[in-house]
Each structure stands twice: as C-alpha cells, then as structure tokens.
N, CA and C of each residue as an Amber inpcrd file, in Angstrom:
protein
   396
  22.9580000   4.4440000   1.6500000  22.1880000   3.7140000   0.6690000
  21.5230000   2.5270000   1.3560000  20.2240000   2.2730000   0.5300000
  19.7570000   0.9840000   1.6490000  20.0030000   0.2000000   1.4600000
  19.9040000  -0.8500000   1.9850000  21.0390000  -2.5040000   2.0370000
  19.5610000  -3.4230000   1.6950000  19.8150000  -3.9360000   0.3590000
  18.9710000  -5.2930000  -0.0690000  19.2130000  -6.1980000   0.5570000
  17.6750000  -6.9940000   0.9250000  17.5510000  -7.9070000   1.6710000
  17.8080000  -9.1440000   1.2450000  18.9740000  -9.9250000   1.6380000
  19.3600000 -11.1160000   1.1120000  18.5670000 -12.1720000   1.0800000
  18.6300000 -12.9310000   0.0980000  17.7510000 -14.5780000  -0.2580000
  17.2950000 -14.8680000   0.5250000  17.7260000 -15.1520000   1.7350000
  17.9630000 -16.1950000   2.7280000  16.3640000 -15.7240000   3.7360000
  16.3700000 -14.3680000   3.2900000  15.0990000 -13.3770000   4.2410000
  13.9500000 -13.8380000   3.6380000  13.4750000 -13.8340000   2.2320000
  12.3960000 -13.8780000   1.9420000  11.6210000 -14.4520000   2.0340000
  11.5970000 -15.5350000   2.7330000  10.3890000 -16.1990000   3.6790000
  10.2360000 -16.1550000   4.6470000  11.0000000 -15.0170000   5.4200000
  10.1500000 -14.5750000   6.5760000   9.9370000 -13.3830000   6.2410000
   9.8050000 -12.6090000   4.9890000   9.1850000 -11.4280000   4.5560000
   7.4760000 -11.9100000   3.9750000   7.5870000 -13.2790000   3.3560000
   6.3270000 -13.8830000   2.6040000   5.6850000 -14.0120000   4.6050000
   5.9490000 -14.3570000   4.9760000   5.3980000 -15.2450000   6.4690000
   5.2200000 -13.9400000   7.1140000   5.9030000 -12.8030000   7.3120000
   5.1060000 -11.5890000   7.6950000   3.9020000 -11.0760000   7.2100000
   4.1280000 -11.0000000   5.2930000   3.3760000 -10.4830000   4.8880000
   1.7650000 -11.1020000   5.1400000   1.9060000 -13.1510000   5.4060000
   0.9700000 -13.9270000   5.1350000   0.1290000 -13.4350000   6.7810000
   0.9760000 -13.1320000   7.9800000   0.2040000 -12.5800000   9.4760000
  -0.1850000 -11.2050000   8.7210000   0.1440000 -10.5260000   8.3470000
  -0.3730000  -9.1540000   7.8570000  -1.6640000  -9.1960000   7.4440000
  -1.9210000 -10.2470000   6.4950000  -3.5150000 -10.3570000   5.6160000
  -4.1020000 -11.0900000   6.5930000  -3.7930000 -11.8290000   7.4510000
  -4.9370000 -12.0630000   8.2380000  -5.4970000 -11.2990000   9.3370000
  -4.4710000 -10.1920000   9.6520000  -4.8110000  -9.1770000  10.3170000
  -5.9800000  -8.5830000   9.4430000  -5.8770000  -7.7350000   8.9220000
  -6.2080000  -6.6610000   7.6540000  -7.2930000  -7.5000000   7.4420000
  -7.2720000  -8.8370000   6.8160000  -9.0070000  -9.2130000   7.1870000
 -10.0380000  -9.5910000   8.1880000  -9.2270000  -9.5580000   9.6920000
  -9.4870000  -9.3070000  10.8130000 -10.6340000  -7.6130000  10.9400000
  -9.6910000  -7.3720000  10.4920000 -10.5370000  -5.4060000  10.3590000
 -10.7490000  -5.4600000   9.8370000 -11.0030000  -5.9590000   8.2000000
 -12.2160000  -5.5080000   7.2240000 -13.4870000  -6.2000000   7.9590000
 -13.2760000  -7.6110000   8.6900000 -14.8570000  -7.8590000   9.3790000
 -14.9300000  -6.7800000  10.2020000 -14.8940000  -6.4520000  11.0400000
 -14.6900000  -5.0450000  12.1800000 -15.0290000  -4.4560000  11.2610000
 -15.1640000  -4.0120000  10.0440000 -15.3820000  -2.4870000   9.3680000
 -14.2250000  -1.3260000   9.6530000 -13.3770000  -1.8110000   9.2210000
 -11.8770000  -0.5620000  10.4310000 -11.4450000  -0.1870000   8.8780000
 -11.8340000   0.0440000   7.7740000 -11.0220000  -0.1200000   6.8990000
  -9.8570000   0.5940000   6.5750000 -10.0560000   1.2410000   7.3570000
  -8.5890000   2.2780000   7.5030000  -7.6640000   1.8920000   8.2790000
  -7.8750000   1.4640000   9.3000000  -6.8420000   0.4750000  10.0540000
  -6.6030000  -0.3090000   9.7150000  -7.2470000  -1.3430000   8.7160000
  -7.0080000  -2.3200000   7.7150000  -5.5290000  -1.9420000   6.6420000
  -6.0250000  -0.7570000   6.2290000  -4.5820000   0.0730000   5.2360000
  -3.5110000   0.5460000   6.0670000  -3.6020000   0.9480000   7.1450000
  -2.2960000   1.4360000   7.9060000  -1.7380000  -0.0740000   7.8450000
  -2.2620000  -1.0630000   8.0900000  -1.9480000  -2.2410000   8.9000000
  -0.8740000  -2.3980000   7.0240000  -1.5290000  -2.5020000   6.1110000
  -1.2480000  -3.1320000   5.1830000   0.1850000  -2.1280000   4.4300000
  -0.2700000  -0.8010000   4.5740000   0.8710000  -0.1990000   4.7650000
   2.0520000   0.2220000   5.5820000   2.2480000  -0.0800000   6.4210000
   3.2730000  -0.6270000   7.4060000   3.9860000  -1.5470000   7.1900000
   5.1790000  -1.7080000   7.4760000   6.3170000  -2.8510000   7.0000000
   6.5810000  -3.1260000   5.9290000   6.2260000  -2.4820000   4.4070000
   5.9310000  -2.7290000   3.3150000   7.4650000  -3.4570000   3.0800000
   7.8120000  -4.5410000   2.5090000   9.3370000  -5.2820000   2.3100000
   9.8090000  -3.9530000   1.0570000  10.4950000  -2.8820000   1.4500000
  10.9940000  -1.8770000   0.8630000  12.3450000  -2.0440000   0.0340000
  13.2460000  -3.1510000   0.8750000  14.5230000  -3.1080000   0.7710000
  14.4800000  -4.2870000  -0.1600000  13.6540000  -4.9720000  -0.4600000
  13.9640000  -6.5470000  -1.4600000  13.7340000  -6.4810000  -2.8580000
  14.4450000  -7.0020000  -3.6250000  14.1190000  -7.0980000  -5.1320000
  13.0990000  -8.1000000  -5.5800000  12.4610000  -9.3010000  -4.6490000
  12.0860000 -10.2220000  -5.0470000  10.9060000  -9.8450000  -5.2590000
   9.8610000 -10.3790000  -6.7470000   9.0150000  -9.8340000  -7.1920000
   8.0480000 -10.8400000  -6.3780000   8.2080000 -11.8030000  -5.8240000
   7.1140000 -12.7420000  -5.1830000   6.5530000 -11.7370000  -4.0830000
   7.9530000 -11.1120000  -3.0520000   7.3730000 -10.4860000  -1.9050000
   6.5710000  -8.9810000  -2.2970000   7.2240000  -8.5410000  -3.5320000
   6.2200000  -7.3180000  -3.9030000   4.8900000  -7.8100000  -3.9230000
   4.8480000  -8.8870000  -4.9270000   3.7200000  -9.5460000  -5.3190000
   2.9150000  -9.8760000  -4.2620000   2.9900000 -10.0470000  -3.5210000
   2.4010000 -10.3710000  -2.2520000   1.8530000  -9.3670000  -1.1590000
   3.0600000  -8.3690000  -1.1640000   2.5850000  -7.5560000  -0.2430000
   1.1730000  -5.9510000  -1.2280000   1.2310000  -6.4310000  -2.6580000
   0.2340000  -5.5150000  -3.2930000  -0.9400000  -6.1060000  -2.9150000
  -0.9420000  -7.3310000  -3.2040000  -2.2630000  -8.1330000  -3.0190000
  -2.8300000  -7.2680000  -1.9830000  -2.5580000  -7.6430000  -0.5380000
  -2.3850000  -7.2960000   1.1960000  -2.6130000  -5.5930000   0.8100000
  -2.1900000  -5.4070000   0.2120000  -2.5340000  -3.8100000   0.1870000
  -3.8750000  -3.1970000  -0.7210000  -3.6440000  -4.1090000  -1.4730000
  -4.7520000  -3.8930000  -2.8930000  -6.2550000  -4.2820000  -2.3220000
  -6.3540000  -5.0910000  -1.2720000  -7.5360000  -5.7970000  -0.4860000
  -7.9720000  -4.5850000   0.3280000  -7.2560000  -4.0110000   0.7960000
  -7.6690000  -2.9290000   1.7760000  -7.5090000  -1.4850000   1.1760000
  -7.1800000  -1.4650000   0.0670000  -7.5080000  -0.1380000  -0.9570000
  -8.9970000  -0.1190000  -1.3490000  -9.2770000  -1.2090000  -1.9960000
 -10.3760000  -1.6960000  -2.3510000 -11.5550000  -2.0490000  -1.5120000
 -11.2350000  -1.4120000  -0.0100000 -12.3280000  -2.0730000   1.1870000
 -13.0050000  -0.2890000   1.3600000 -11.8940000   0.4650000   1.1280000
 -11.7670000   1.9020000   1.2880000 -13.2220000   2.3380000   0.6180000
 -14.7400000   2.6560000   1.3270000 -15.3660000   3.4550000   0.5060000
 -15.5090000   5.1240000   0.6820000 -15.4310000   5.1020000   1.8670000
 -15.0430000   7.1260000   2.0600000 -14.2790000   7.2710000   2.1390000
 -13.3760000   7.8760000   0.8550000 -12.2290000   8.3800000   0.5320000
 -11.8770000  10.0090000   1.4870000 -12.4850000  10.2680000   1.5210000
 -12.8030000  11.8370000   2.5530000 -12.6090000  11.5310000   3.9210000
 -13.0620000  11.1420000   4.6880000 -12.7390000  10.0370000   5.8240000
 -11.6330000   9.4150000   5.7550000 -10.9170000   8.6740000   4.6780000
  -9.6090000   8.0880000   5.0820000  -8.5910000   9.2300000   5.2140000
  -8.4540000  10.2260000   4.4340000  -7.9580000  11.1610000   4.8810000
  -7.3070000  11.7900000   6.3440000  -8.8890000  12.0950000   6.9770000
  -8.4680000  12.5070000   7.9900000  -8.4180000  11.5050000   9.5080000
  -8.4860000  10.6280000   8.9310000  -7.6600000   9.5530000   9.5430000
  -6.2200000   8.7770000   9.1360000  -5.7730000   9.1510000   7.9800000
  -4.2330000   8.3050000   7.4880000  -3.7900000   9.3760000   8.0980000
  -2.3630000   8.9340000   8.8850000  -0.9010000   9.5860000   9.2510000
  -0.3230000  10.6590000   7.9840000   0.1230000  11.3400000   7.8360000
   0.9440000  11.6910000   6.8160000   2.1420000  11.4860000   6.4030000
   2.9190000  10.3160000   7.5300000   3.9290000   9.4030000   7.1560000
   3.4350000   8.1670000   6.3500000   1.9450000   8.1880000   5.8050000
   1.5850000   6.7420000   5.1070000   1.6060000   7.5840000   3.3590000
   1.6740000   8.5610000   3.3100000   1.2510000   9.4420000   2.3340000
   1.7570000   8.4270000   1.3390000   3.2440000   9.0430000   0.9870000
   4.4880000   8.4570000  -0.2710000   4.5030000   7.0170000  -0.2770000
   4.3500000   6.1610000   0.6080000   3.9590000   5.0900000   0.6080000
   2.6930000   3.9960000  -0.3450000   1.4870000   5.0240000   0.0250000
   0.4290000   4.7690000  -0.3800000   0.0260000   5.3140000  -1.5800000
   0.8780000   6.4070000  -2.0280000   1.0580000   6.6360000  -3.5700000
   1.7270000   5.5880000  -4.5330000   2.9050000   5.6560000  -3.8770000
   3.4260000   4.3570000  -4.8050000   2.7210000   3.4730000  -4.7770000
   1.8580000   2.7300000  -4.2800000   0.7630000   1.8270000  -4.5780000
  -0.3490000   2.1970000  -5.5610000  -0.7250000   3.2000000  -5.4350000
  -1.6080000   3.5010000  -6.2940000  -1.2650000   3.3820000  -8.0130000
  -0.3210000   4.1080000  -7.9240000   0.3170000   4.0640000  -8.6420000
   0.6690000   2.3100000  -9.2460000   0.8140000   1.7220000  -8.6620000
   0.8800000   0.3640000  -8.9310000  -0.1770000  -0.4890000  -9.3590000
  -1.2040000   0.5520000  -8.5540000  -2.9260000   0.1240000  -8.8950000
  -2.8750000   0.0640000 -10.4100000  -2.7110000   1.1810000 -10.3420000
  -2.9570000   1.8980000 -12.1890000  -2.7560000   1.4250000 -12.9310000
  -1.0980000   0.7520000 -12.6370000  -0.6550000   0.2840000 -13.7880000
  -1.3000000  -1.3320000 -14.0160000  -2.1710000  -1.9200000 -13.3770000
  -2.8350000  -3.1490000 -13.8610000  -3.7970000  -3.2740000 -14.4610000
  -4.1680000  -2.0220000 -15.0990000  -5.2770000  -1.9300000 -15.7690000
  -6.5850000  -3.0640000 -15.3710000  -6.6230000  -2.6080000 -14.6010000
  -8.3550000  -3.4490000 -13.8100000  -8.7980000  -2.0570000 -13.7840000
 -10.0720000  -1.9290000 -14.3600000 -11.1330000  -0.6580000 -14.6560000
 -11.4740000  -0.6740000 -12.9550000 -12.0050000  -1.4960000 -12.1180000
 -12.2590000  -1.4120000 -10.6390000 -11.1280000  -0.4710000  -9.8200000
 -10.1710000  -1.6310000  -9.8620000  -9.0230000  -0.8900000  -9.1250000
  -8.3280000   0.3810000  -9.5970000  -8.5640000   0.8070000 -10.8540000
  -7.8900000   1.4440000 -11.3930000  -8.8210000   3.0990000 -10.9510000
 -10.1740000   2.7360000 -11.1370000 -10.9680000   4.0050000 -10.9420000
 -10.6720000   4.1760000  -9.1010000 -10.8100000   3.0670000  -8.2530000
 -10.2970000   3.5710000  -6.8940000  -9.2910000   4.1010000  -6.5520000
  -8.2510000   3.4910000  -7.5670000  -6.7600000   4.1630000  -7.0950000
  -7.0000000   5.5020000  -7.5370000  -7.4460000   6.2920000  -9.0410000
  -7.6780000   7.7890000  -9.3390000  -8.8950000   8.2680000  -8.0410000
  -9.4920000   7.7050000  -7.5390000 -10.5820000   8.4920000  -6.2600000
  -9.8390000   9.0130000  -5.2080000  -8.4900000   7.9350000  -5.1650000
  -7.6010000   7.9490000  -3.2610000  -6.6820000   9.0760000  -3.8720000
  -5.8290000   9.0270000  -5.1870000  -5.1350000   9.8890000  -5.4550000
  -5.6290000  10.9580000  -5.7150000  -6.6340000  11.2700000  -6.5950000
  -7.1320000  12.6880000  -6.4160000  -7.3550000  13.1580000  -4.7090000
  -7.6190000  12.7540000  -3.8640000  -7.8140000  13.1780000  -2.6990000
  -6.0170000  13.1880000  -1.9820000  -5.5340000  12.3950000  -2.0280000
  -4.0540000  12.3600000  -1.5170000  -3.3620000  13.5080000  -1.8660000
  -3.4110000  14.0560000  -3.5500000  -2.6420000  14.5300000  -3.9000000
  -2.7950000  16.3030000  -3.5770000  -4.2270000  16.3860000  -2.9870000
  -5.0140000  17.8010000  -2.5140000  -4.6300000  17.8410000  -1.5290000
  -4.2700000  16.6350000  -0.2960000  -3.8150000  16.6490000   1.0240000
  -2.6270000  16.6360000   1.0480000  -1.4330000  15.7280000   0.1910000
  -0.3840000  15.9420000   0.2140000   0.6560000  16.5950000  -0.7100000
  -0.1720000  17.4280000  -1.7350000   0.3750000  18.1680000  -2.3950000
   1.5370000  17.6300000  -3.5890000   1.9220000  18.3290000  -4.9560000
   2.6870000  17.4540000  -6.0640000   3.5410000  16.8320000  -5.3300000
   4.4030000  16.8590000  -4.1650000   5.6440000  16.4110000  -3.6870000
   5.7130000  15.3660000  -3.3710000   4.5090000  14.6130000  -2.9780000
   3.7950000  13.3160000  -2.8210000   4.2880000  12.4780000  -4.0870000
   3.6260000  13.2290000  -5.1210000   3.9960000  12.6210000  -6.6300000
   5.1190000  12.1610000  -7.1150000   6.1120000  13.2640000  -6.6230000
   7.2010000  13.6730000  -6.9860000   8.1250000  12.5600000  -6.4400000
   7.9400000  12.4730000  -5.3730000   8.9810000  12.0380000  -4.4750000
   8.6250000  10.1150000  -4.5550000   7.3220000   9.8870000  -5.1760000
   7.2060000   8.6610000  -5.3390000   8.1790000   8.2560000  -6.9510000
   7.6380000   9.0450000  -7.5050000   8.3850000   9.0900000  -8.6310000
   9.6020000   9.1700000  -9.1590000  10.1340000   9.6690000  -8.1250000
  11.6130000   9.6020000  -8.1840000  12.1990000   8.5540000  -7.3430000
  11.8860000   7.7820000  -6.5250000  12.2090000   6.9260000  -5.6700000
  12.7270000   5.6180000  -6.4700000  13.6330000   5.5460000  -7.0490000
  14.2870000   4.1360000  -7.6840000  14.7170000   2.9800000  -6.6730000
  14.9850000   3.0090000  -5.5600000  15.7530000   2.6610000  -4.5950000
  14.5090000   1.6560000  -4.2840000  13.5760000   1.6310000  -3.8080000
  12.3550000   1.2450000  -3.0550000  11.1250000   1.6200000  -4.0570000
  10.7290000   0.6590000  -4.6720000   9.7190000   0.5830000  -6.0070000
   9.0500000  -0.1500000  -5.3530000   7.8300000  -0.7220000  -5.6000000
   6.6660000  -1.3390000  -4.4970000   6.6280000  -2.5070000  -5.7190000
C-alpha cells in the first residue's frame, strides 16, 4: 500500500511543484508543448492528501493541457506510461466546469481513449489510493 506523505513534506512538494511551472513555462516560450506536459506530468505529488499540493500541481498541469493545440501530434509523442496519469487530470478538467478547459479535456480524451483504450478509463477510475 502506498505510504502518505507526512506534513512535514509539503513544502518541499509546493517548492517542487513551484521549479516545475517555471520549467513548463520555459517550454511553452520554446513552443515544446508537449514537453511542457511530460514535464508537468511527471512527479505528480501522488502519495499526499493535501488539497493545496493537488491544487497546485493541477494548475502546473492545467497550463500545459491548455497550451496543447494538436491533439494528434501529442499522441504520438506522449510515452504510454503518461497515459493513466493524464486521464485522471482530465478528468479533473471536467469536473470544473470551465466550458474552455472542459471542451480541451473531451478533445485529449477522445484521442487518449482511441490510443489507450477503456482500461485507461478504467483504471483511472478505480484508483482511490492516488486521486489527483
């Protein structure tokens, strides 16, 4: 089972996440926007309950979802270890009802879910342990 990250961590999870976005907007000037999302999906604080560091690390992710305009192209450039990851975000998209973010997150998932098939879905969905 995975081991929650104690109190004492979460400011050097906020202080990762805060080098993360300046990376990630490092490459959105570059135009990398896909390297922008690996970047932002990587290290995601998986193991913590604290809603600040979720809160934080969607932002960092939500910036570089939203930089994403060829959805077809990110494809065949994302890993397929970013897959379940980057669902549960979307998924997170959704649920904020922003008509913007909300229509990008249904563009990445309709394409994700053709590349990575229901199990993608599935397996985000069932994941209680590590909620984004």
């Amino acid at each position: 089972m995975a081991e929650i990250v104690e109190a004492d961590n979460y400011e050097g999870i906020i202080t990762r996440i805060e080098h993360k976005s300046r990376k990630i907007e490092s490459l959105l000037k570059q135009y990398k926007p896909v390297e922008a999302l690996k970047t932002a999906l990587e290290g995601s604080p998986p193991k913590t309950k604290d809603e600040r560091c979720k809160s934080a690390n969607w932002i960092v992710v939500h910036r570089a979802i939203m930089a994403i305009k060829d959805v077809d192209s990110l494809f065949s450039a994302l890993d397929p270890e970013y897959y379940d990851i980057l669902m549960k975000y979307l998924y997170r998209g959704l649920s904020t009802g922003d008509r913007p973010t909300c229509d990008q997150c249904l563009r990445i998932h309709e394409k994700l879910t053709e590349k990575a098939g229901l199990g993608c879905i599935l397996r985000c969905l069932a994941d209680t342990v590590n909620p984004v």
